[in-house]
Amino acid sequence: MPDLSALEAKSTSKVELSADLRQVVGKDNVLDSGVNLALYGYDAYLEERRPDAVAFVHSTEEVVGVVKVCNKWGAPFVARGGGTNLSGGTVPVKGGVVIEMIRMNKVLEVDRASLRARVQPGVFNLEFGNALAPLGYQYLPDPASQKAATLGGNVAENSGGPHCFKYGVTTNHVLGMTVVLPDGEVARLGGKAPDTPGYDLTGVFVGSEGTFGICTEIVAKIVRLPEGVKTLLAIYDSIEEGSETVSAIVAAGMIPATLEMMDQLVIEAVEASIKCGFPLDCATVLIIEVDGLKDDLELQAQAITDICKKHGAREVRVAKNDAERAALWAGRRGAFGAVARITPSYLVCDGTVPRTALPAVLRKVAEVSKKYDLKIPNVFHAGDGNLHPLILFDWRNSEQKARVMKAGMEILELCVQMGGTISGEHGVGIEKMDAMRLCFTEEDIEAQVKVKRAFDPKDLSNPGKIFPVAQEVAHAG
Amino acid sequence: MLADPSSLAQKLSALVGEEYVLTGPAAARFAVDAVVPALAVRPGSQQEVASVAAACSAAGASMLQWTDGALIGLGNPPSRLDVVVCLDRLTRIVEFDDANLNVSVEAGVPLDALQAVLSAKHEFLPLDPAQSDQVTVGGLVQTNASGPRRLLYGSLRDWVLGLRVVLPGGERIRCGGKVIKNVSGYDMNKIFIGNLGTLGIVTEATFKLLPAPATRATVVGVFAQLSEVGAVVGRTLESFLLPEALEALDPQALASLGPALGLNGAAGYGLAVSMAGSRETVERQVRDFAALFGEGKALKVETLGAERADAAWRAIRDVHAKLPMGRVIAKIAIPIGKTLDLLSAAEGLMRRHEWRGAITAHAGSGIVRAGIEVGAGSDLEPLREAILSLRREAEALDGSLVLEVAPLSLKRSLDTWGKVREGFSVMRRLKAEFDPRALLTQGRFLGGI
Amino acid sequence: MATDSRAEAKMEIAELSPLNDVIAKCNRCGFCQAGCPVYRVTGEEHSLSRGRLAVARGLMLGELELTPDVAKALEDCLLCRGCTAHCFPGIKTDEVVTAVRHAYLKSQGQPMWQQVLFRSVLADSKKLEWAGRLAVWAKRTGLAGAAEKSGLLRLLEPRMQGINEVVPTTPERIFRRGERPAGADPATATSKVGYFVSCGLSFQYPEVVEATLRVLGRAGCSVTVLDNTCCGRPAQSYGDVDAAREIARRNVDRMTAAMELDAIVSDCGSCSTHLKDYGRLLAQDPAYAEKAAALSRRVKSFSEFLAVKGLGGGPGKVEATVTYHDPCHLSNRFAKVTAQPRALLKSLPGITYKEMPEADWCCGAAGSYTFLHHSEAAGVLDRKMDNVGKTGATVLATECPACMMHLSYGVRRRGLPVEVKHVSQVLDEAYAEPPAH
């Protein structure tokens, strides 16, 4: 039985692995040249590692075939879609095969009577939305990367997004899937019917970061587009007042669809790349959206405006039309990319705290910024208490990068101390493996490893992720 | 069977106090499906639960988490049961963080009691299972119980932020946390929601909450034909309207709920819809539904204000549980678009056999619940056949039929859960990982887990 | 030999250094996936801006060598800047790709046909015209088909196989080059313009050139047909920047007289955009920098010029549903001439204008790209045709010969009931009708 060490030792094994893969998916659908391997070793995180081969798949059957080849050679595999992951989730840290899902990109069925759609994992989140909108429906989770992030990736990471404050994250909207388990068995989890008897494997598969096997079909919940939407922009001269407003709105018994916040550095970067109408001379803005039945939207908008003003907003604007609304969101969605105008790279922290702790944690992030002499703009899902401090640096400066990593860890520690956690929506990946110990005991982590073993006893599916380095996943022998 | 119950009883007494370790007839009160445990233990804290589990595990004793009187009947008869672990003393509200809309509570807290605490701060947990006066938080989580309001709010999987669980060896673990977005590691909450105590003993849950709506109202209508109900449901689901519950009632359910719904003596099919929110949106929806019901040829339409609506919905939820003892309650889950087809199928069977009972359906959620009276000494074979045929129909639609309540004699010849599907191997391995010696809740769950 | 060429390549890559900061700015967010037509066909990372920049980064850091494999990874870029439109740091990947192609050409030597074409034919208007005649003759006599069948074509450039499928017919004769007057009488004309003759239109669509000249005349312009050679864009795209500069210098010389005119107009989107870039291209050449910049300032694309000039004595009524395809070089990613053609079309009586989704997505032609990367281009074209189909338009207007050729191919393949026309042809037909009141 060939194993991974043999594979690493003998390049002939790699050749045979590629040959076997070509048998399954066809010769043009396997890439194994040096330059191509270099292009499948990264995502939107900062690390990269080369795989041994890349296989493009087009059906569940092909995924089964590829996974069986991986089993034969003891080669690890990782499924990849848009490669937009921010925690290194698709980086093949142990080599092996990258299984590229991007061509499985069909919306298979929109069942309006049952409010469900069946869709393949390679469909971009936004394209799915674009397919539903003309029918009057929507799929609610809307990660900022939605135009380049695939639904398969959303499932793997349990992605959030601005509208998740009111509507929940991916797991609340994915109710079934077809998966290829790490041994090549095909399983159907959940489905169009609710409450499938047995354990909620759909629920635990969502957010498993590709470590439980490969999702090849998704049953997603769809809902009607809302009757009305109102988008407000509240402008503040102090970040403190902005973050206090967030809790005040919720305390008043309102659940807006979104409660997003951006600070001055981010606003500057966004405005430099696309003009969205954010004022350059303010400390922070809140993007607040209310939606639903149109009857009380005006009243809600007024009530929110009053609260914002009471908490120090110097101005509250209401988007007058779709174009103004779209401009605000374009700015918010492009915030991460836009900071590249300031420096080439960033480390985005994804810590989450109880909403009321926001003002305090923002103060501390500012202290971290000073301590490490690093620029840290903030853009975040304030309603969820999900921070995204972006620690800026130039990847060509290794000393600076080392400081960035320390600062990032310190911010995560702060979040945990305040009753929060290390990741709200980007996943642990390779970035936060060691930070897992900040919020979990050894017993907690061991329980998670048990679930991993149940799905993937041989530790072939995206190994080397999530768990602290010393953690033994595969069963000995 | 447990080799030496009295020695274990002594050990447990040392851990939790003698008065909380029950044996003999006192333990028999905790019989599950006529399987009488050797011991029942009532630990007083989560730490004590862990110590109890460790002691039972060391003694090789099989354990079962007693949920509550309402939900303990769910599942196949246990193949072995040594110790019932009853969490009725775990009744602390650990933390009610109203500013952050979450609450952490221990497993023994009854749901209604929790809601009372929450409503004092104008918040609520949007879960509304039947018999919420008896259902405890632990029972809720272990059985994944839900009710009509899942239409708007979803089910338990949408509201649990964190759990504390005792594993069979006595390890205490924490899943999730108290923040509303959390992807630190796996979403461990999901495997424990509805695990029926087969993977661990749930001792505490943290729930996400909602601000209480400013107002509520309910519109109920009576229709001559089920197809008319279906048309109104279809139009509702296509509309912008956002009701929190949409419940279809068969003629028997309507007849028994008549007084509670202000529809005394009404004959036909019922449709009840509940709205919650601001005064403006609720008033508008009341108007729209009244119109929709009217256009849909309703024979009668009634609007219930907030004060009457609460009692009405409690009655709707509990209509099956109010059937005389010996009843069968089957929960059929199918795609939403097929809900009323299954209600119709169930009703047809009941009509043919002239069975008494009540059928309700969460018409926008894909759930039909059929309650059937079973007379003492009656022949169960036709009933078994009927349930199997409904199960076949549901499974053909990729759905399921779960026998929530049934007389033991029927349970012995009819599996609670139905068929296992592709991927069951993972469930089996999960069980083996968490409970390698199969000490927890033996034989009650899907596929004999 | 091999080591020498590699050393030279290293040197050339060192020349990439002005782009180092640009390349470093890619933080791999992957948003470019939303706008890359080729990636949406292949799904392969090397087809994507992020992948191409990763290659450039690898070269920059010395982690990759400029081998044929590496160069090939950059070959299928349309240079359309679809990625740039979605890139928050605003990286112009086309410039990085062109620079790497340049470095590769330097290191490996250029294919013979490219050398002859870029260095000799395109740089000389006489040779260029002869080449055009030759191509038409070869096509009409069946020699081109024979060349394809016999494998002769493959011998010259193996990937040119599909050319006869994309361009099934050629015109009776090409538009003759050489300076001469056209349009309105200079005495009564309200503007005097020079007309820059594009290779694509003059060889393949002489009727468009005629239409453009008529329309300019009707709009009140006296026209001088210029004696220009190729604008140099093909050489630039293949990475032969030196040849592109030489061609630019020759055109600057040939257009000295035209500098006195009100504008230099081209009805080819790529020519006009490339001419507007001469100033930058020759900025380092002391003898030409100033003249080139002045020329660039004078250049207007056809509808850009006419939208300001106005259509003058009223066009008549033409019943048609029209949609407009933005040639990449006129899109907001390059010359930003997008409102003008639409405004002109909408101003015509009887025309119903329907905007298509993704109107500014590349059609896949990209000069000769469609011949060299036939399957990718066909995939890109399929998406375009889906979008055209959604409009129900009967006329698909655009302002670029390569787009016209490729879109016609797409319409033919699909059997869509759509006519592909240059904007000037639509205007010309309207002028042919009695003025509307």
PDB file of C-alpha atoms in Angstrom, chain A residues 193, chain B residues 226 331-335 337-350 352 366 368 384-402 418-419 421:
ATOM      1  CA  ALA A 193     -37.472  18.013   3.727  1.00  0.00           C
TER       2      ALA A 193
ATOM      3  CA  LEU B 226     -58.275  21.410   1.497  1.00  0.00           C
ATOM      4  CA  LYS B 331     -44.456  13.696  12.593  1.00  0.00           C
ATOM      5  CA  ILE B 332     -44.126  13.703   8.838  1.00  0.00           C
ATOM      6  CA  ALA B 333     -41.441  15.915   7.304  1.00  0.00           C
ATOM      7  CA  ILE B 334     -41.497  16.610   3.578  1.00  0.00           C
ATOM      8  CA  PRO B 335     -40.576  19.434   1.196  1.00  0.00           C
ATOM      9  CA  GLY B 337     -44.525  22.276  -1.441  1.00  0.00           C
ATOM     10  CA  LYS B 338     -45.794  18.817  -0.540  1.00  0.00           C
ATOM     11  CA  THR B 339     -47.045  19.561   2.961  1.00  0.00           C
ATOM     12  CA  LEU B 340     -50.748  19.553   2.273  1.00  0.00           C
ATOM     13  CA  ASP B 341     -50.483  16.477   0.036  1.00  0.00           C
ATOM     14  CA  LEU B 342     -49.311  14.560   3.064  1.00  0.00           C
ATOM     15  CA  LEU B 343     -51.938  16.100   5.283  1.00  0.00           C
ATOM     16  CA  SER B 344     -54.472  14.905   2.734  1.00  0.00           C
ATOM     17  CA  ALA B 345     -52.967  11.410   2.643  1.00  0.00           C
ATOM     18  CA  ALA B 346     -53.023  11.139   6.432  1.00  0.00           C
ATOM     19  CA  GLU B 347     -56.561  12.415   6.601  1.00  0.00           C
ATOM     20  CA  GLY B 348     -57.680   9.961   3.939  1.00  0.00           C
ATOM     21  CA  LEU B 349     -56.320   7.051   5.954  1.00  0.00           C
ATOM     22  CA  MET B 350     -57.970   8.269   9.140  1.00  0.00           C
ATOM     23  CA  ARG B 352     -61.137   5.280   5.806  1.00  0.00           C
ATOM     24  CA  GLY B 366     -43.026  20.949   5.482  1.00  0.00           C
ATOM     25  CA  VAL B 368     -47.465  17.391   9.224  1.00  0.00           C
ATOM     26  CA  ARG B 384     -49.114   0.023  11.601  1.00  0.00           C
ATOM     27  CA  GLU B 385     -49.913  -0.467   7.925  1.00  0.00           C
ATOM     28  CA  ALA B 386     -51.263   3.072   7.651  1.00  0.00           C
ATOM     29  CA  ILE B 387     -48.184   4.599   9.257  1.00  0.00           C
ATOM     30  CA  LEU B 388     -45.907   2.538   7.048  1.00  0.00           C
ATOM     31  CA  SER B 389     -47.725   3.695   3.954  1.00  0.00           C
ATOM     32  CA  LEU B 390     -47.396   7.330   5.027  1.00  0.00           C
ATOM     33  CA  ARG B 391     -43.747   6.717   5.776  1.00  0.00           C
ATOM     34  CA  ARG B 392     -43.220   5.270   2.315  1.00  0.00           C
ATOM     35  CA  GLU B 393     -44.894   8.284   0.805  1.00  0.00           C
ATOM     36  CA  ALA B 394     -42.750  10.699   2.832  1.00  0.00           C
ATOM     37  CA  GLU B 395     -39.539   8.799   2.138  1.00  0.00           C
ATOM     38  CA  ALA B 396     -40.305   8.785  -1.573  1.00  0.00           C
ATOM     39  CA  LEU B 397     -40.229  12.581  -1.309  1.00  0.00           C
ATOM     40  CA  ASP B 398     -36.885  12.367   0.477  1.00  0.00           C
ATOM     41  CA  GLY B 399     -38.676  13.052   3.741  1.00  0.00           C
ATOM     42  CA  SER B 400     -39.369  11.067   6.866  1.00  0.00           C
ATOM     43  CA  LEU B 401     -41.995   9.933   9.313  1.00  0.00           C
ATOM     44  CA  VAL B 402     -40.990   9.905  12.956  1.00  0.00           C
ATOM     45  CA  GLY B 418     -37.560   4.889   9.521  1.00  0.00           C
ATOM     46  CA  LYS B 419     -34.820   4.042   7.087  1.00  0.00           C
ATOM     47  CA  ARG B 421     -29.706   6.828   4.361  1.00  0.00           C
TER      48      ARG B 421
END
